[in-house]
Tab-separated table of C-alpha atoms in Angstrom:
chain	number	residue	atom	x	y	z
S	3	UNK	CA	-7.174	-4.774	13.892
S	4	UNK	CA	-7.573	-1.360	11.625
S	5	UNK	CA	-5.004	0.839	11.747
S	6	UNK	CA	-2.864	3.812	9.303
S	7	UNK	CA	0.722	4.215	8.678
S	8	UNK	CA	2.559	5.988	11.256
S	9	UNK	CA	-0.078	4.575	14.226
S	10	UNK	CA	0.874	2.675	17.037
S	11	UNK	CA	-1.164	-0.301	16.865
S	12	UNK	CA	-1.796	-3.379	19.386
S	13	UNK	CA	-2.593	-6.997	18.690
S	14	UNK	CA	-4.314	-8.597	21.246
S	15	UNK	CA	-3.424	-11.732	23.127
S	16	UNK	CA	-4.255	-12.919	26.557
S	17	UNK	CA	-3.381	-15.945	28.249
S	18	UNK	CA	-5.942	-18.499	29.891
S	19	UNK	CA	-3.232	-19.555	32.278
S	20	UNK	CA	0.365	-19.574	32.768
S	21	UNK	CA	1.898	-22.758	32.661
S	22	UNK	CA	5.435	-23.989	33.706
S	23	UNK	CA	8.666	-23.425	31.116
S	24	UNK	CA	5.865	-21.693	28.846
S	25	UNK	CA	7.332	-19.460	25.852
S	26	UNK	CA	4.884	-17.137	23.987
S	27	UNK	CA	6.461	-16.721	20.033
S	28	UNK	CA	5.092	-13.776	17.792
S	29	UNK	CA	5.352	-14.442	14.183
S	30	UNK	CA	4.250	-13.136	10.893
S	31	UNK	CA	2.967	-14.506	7.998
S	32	UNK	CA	4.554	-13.350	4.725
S	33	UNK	CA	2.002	-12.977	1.895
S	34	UNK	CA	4.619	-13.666	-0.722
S	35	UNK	CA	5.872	-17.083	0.088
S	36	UNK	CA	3.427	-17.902	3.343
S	37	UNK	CA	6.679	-18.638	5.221
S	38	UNK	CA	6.325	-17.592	8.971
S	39	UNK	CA	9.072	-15.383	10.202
S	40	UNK	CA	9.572	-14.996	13.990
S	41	UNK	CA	8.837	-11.505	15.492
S	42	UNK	CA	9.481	-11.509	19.680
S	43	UNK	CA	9.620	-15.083	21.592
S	44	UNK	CA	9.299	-14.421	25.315
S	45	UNK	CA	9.320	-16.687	28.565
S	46	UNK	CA	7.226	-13.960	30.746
S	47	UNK	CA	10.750	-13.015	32.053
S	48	UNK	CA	12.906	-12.256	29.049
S	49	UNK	CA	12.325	-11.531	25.728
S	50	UNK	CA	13.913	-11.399	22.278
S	51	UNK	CA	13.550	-9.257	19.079
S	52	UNK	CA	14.028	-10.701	15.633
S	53	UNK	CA	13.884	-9.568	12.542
S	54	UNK	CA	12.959	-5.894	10.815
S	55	UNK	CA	10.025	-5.687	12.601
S	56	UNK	CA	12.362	-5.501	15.717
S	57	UNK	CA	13.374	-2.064	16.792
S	58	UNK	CA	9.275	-1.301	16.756
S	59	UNK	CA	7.619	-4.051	18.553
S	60	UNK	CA	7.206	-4.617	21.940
S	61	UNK	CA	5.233	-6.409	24.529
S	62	UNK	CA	2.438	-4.827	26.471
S	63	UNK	CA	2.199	-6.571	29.222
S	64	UNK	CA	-0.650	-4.309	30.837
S	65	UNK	CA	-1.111	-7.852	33.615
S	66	UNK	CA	0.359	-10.850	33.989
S	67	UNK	CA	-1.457	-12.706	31.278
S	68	UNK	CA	-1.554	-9.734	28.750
S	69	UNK	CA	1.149	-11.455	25.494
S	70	UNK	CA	-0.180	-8.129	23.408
S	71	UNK	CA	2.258	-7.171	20.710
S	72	UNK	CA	2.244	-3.458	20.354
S	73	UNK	CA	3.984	-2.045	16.903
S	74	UNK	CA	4.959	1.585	16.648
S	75	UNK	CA	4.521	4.011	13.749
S	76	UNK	CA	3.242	1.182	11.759
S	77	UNK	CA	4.601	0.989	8.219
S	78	UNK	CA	2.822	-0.230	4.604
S	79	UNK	CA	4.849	-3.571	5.078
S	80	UNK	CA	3.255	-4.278	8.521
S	81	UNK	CA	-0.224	-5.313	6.948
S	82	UNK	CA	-1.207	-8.983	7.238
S	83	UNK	CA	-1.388	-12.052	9.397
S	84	UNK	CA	0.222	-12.523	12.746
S	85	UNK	CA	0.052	-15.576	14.429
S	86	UNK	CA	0.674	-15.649	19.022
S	87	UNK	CA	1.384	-18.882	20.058
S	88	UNK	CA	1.702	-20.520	23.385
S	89	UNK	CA	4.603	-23.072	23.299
S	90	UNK	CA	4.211	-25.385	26.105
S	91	UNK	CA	5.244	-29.051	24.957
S	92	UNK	CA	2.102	-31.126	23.608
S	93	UNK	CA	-0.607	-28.539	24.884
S	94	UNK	CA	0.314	-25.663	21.878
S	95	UNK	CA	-2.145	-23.267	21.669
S	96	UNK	CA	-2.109	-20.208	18.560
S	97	UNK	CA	-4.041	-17.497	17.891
S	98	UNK	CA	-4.206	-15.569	14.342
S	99	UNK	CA	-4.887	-11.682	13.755
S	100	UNK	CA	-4.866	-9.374	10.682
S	101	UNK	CA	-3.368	-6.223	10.779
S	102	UNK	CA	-5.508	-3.709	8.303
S	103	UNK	CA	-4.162	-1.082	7.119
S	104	UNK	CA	-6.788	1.744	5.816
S	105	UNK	CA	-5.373	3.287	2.516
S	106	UNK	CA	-5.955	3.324	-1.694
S	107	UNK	CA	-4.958	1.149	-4.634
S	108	UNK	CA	-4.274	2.955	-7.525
S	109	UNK	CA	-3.091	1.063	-10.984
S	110	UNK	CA	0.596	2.258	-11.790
S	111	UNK	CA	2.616	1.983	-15.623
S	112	UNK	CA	5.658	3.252	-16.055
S	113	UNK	CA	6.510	6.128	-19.141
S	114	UNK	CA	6.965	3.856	-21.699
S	115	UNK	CA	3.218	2.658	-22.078
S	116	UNK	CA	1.328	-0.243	-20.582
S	117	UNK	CA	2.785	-4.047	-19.678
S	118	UNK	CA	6.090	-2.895	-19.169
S	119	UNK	CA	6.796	-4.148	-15.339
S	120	UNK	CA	7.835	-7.871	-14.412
S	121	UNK	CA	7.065	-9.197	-11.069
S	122	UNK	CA	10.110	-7.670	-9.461
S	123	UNK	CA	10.295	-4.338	-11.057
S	124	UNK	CA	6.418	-3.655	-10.657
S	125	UNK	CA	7.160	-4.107	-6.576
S	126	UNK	CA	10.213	-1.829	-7.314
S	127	UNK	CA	7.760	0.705	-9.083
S	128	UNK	CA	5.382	0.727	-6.050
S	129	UNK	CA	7.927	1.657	-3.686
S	130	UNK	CA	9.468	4.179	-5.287
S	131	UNK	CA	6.102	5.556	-5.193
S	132	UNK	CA	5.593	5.510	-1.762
S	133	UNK	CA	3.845	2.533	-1.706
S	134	UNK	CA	3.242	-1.231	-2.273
S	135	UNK	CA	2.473	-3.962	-4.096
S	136	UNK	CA	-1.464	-4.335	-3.027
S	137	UNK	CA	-2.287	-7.221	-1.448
S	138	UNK	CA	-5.517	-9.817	-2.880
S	139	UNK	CA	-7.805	-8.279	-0.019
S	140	UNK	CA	-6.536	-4.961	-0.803
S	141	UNK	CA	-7.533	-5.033	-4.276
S	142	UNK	CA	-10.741	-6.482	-3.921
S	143	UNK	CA	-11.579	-4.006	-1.431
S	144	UNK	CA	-10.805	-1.438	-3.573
S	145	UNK	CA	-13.152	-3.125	-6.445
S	146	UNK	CA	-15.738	-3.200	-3.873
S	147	UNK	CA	-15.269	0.811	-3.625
S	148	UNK	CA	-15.456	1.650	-7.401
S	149	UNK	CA	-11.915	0.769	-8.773
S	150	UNK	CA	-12.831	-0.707	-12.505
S	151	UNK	CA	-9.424	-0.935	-14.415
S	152	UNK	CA	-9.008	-2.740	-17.800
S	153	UNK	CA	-5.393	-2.665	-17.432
S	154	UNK	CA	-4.017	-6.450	-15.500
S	155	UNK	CA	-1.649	-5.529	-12.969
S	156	UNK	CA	1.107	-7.325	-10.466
S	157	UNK	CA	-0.304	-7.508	-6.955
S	158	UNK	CA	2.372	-8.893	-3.910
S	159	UNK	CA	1.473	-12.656	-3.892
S	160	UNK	CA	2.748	-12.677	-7.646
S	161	UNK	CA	-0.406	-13.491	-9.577
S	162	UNK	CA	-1.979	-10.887	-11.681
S	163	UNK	CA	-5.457	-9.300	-11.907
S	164	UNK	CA	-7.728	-6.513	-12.960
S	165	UNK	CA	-10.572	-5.052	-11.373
S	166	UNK	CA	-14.248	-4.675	-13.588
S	167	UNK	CA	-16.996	-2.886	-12.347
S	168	UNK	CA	-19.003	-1.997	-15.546
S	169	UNK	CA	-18.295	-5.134	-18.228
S	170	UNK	CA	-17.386	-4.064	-21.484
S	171	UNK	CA	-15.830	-5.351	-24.911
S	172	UNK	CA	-12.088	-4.499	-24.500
S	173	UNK	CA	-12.184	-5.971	-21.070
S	174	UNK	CA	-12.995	-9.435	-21.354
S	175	UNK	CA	-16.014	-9.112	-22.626
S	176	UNK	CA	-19.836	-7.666	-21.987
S	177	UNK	CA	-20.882	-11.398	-20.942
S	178	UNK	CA	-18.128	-11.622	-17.921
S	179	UNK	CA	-20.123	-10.382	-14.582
S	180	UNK	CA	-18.025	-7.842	-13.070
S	181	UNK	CA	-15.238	-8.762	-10.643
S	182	UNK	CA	-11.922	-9.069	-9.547
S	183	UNK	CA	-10.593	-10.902	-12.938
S	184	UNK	CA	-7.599	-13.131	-12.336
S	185	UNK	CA	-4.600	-14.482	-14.990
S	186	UNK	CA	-3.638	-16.483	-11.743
S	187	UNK	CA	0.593	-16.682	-10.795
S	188	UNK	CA	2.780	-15.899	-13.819
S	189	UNK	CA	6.345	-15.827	-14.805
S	190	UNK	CA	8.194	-13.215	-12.095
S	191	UNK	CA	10.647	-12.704	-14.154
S	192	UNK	CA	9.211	-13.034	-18.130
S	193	UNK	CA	5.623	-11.745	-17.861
S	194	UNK	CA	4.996	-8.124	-18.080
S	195	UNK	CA	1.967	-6.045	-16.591
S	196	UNK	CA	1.408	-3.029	-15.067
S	197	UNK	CA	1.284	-3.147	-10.997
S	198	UNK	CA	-1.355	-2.335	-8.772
S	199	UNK	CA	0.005	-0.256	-5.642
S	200	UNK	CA	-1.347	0.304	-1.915
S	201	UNK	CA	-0.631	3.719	-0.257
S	202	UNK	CA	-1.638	4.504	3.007
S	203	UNK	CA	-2.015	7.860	5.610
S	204	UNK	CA	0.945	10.675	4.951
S	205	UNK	CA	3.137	11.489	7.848
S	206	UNK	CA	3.396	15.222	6.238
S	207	UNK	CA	1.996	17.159	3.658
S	208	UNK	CA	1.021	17.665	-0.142
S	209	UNK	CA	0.576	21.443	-1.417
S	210	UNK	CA	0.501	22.781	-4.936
S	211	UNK	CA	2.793	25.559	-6.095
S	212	UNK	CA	1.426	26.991	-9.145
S	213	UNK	CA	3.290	28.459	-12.247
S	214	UNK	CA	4.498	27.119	-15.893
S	215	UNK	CA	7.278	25.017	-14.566
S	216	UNK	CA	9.039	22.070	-16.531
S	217	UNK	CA	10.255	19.175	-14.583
S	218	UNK	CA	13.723	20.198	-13.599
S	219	UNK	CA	12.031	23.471	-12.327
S	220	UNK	CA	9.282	21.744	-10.415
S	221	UNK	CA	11.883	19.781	-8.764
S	222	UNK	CA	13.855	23.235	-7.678
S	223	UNK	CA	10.591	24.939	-6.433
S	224	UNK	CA	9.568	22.455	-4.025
S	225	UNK	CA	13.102	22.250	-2.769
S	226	UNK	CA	13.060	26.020	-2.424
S	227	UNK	CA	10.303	25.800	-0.244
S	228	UNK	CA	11.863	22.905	2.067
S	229	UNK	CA	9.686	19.907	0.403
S	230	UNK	CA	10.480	17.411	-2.195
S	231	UNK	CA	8.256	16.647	-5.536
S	232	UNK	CA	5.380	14.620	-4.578
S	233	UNK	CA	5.378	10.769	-5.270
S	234	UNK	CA	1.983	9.543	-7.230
S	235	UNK	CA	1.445	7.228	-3.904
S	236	UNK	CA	1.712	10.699	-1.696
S	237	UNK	CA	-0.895	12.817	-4.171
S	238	UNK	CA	-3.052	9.134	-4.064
S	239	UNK	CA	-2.953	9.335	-0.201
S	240	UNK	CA	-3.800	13.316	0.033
S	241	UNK	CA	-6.338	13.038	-1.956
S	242	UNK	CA	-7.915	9.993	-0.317
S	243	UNK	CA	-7.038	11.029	3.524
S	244	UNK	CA	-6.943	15.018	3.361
S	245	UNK	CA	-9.485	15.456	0.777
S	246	UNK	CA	-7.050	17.437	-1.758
S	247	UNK	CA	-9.287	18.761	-4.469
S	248	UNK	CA	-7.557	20.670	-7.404
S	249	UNK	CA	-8.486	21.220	-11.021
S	250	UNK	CA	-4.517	22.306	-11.695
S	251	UNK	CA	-2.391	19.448	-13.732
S	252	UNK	CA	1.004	19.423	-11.810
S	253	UNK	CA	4.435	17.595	-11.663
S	254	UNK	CA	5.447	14.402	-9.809
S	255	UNK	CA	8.859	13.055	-9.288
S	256	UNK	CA	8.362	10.515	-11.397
S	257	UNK	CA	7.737	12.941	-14.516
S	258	UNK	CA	3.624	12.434	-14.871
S	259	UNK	CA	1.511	15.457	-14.475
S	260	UNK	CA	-2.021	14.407	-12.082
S	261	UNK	CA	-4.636	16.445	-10.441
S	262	UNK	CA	-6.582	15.297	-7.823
S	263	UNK	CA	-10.586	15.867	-7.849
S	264	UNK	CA	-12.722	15.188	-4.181
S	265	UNK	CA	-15.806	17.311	-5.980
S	266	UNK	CA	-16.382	16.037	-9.667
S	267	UNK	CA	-17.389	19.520	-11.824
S	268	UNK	CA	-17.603	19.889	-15.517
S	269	UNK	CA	-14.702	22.066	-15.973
S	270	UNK	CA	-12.217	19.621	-13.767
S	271	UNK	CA	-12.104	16.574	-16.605
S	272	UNK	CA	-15.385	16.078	-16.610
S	273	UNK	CA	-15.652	12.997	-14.996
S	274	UNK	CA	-18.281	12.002	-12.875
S	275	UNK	CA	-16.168	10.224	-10.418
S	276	UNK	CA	-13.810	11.730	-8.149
S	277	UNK	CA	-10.356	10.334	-8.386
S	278	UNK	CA	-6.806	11.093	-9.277
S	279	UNK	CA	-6.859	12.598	-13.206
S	280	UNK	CA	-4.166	11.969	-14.941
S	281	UNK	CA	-2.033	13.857	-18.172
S	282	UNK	CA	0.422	10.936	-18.796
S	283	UNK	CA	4.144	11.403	-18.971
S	284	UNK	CA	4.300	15.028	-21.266
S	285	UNK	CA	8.063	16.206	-22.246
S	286	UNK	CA	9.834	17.597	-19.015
S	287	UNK	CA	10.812	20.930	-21.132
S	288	UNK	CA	7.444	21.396	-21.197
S	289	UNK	CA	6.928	25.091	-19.426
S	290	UNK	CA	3.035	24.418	-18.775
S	291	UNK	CA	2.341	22.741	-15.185
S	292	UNK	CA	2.987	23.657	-11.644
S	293	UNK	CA	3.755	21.247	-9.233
S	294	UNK	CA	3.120	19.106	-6.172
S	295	UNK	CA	5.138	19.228	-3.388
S	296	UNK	CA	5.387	16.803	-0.293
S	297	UNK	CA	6.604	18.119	3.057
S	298	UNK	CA	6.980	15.920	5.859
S	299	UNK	CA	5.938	16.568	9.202
């Protein structure tokens, strides 16, 4: 099932037949430890919420043999397996869906340079981004698109990888076929790499205010104007879902100056790619950028 942050999307599961003292359980499959946690359980009569999934799921029960779990204003978390199972003694019958989520993985380091993250503060990173840890099927479908980074990253299962499209010497080699190359599970809490994030649709806006603002400033002017400073996930998602195309370097809260580009020019970077440029992390006294806001709708 395909769907965007902030949908409502359903999960489909219909009965054959309705035995006696049957229970239907909803559960969901958690990437980083493949432990199964319960969603809804339901005897056809009653049912019962668990878990943070709770206050959003429901039931759809469009006929008597409809088990359908519907989840509203679907969240980056949501992504992944589900399993509907029919509990009824020795006759047990399951049935497994994945919930997609359409979106963009973009490679994220920190201010201080490259390798910086461990496990847990790369999935801190992400969400203070407005995003995620990507998922193994997220970042291969994101290699499949173009993404060719030379930089290994954390994804959510805990191993780490790095995305090659065109094989070259600093990036294992010229020999290597491109790929999705893998170090495999490391150390959560010695090993440091930079994290690979997954953003999905905004539920708002991102606008650029322009003037020679430093950070503090950029901050104050998006405030002035009833926003907040745009997260990189948030200027990743506008430029992937509303086609934001701007040759002007601006802030983000987390102090690095990007532009997005939809139409690749000379002028713009230079690039032949479109994509999200990037200036790095310059000083925040530095009076020479506007800024990207985010307004929510």
């Amino acid at each position: 099932v395909h769907t965007q942050r902030g949908a409502t999307a359903t999960l489909p599961c219909v009965l054959r037949a309705l035995p006696r003292n049957y229970r239907v359980k909803w559960s969901k499959v958690e990437p980083a430890n493949y432990r199964e946690s319960i969603i809804i359980i339901t005897n056809g009569l009653y049912h019962k919420n668990y878990g943070p999934l709770s206050p959003r799921v429901r039931l759809r029960h469009s006929h008597r043999y409809d088990a359908s779990l519907t989840i509203t204003d679907v969240a980056l978390e949501d992504e992944g397996r589900y399993r509907c199972q029919l509990v009824n003694g020795l006759e047990d019958e399951s049935v497994s869906l994945t919930l997609h989520l359409e979106g963009i993985v973009f490679p994220y380091q920190p201010s201080n340079g490259r390798y910086k993250f461990n496990y847990h503060e790369a999935k801190q990173a992400c969400e203070q981004q407005d995003s995620r840890l990507a998922t193994y099927q997220q970042l291969y479908k994101a290699w499949m698109e173009g993404l060719d980074w030379c930089n290994a990253g954390w994804i959510l299962d805990g191993t780490v990888h790095y995305p090659i499209i065109n094989s070259r010497e600093p990036c294992g080699g010229r020999l290597l076929l491109p790929g999705v190359r893998t170090y495999g599970a490391r150390d959560k809490q010695k090993d440091r790499f930079d994290a690979f994030c997954f953003t999905s649709a905004l539920q708002g806006q991102v606008y650029f205010i322009r003037g020679h603002l430093n950070f503090k400033e950029a901050g104050q002017a998006c405030r002035n104007h009833g926003a907040a400073i745009a997260k990189v996930g948030q200027l990743y998602s506008a430029w992937k879902f509303s086609q934001l195309d701007r040759c002007d370097g601006g802030w983000l809260a987390d102090g690095s100056v990007r532009y997005p580009i939809t139409t690749p020019r000379e002028r713009c970077g230079g690039l032949p790619d479109p994509g999200v440029r990037s200036f790095g992390f310059p000083s925040k006294e530095l009076r020479t950028y506007g800024t990207y806001c985010f307004a929510e709708k």
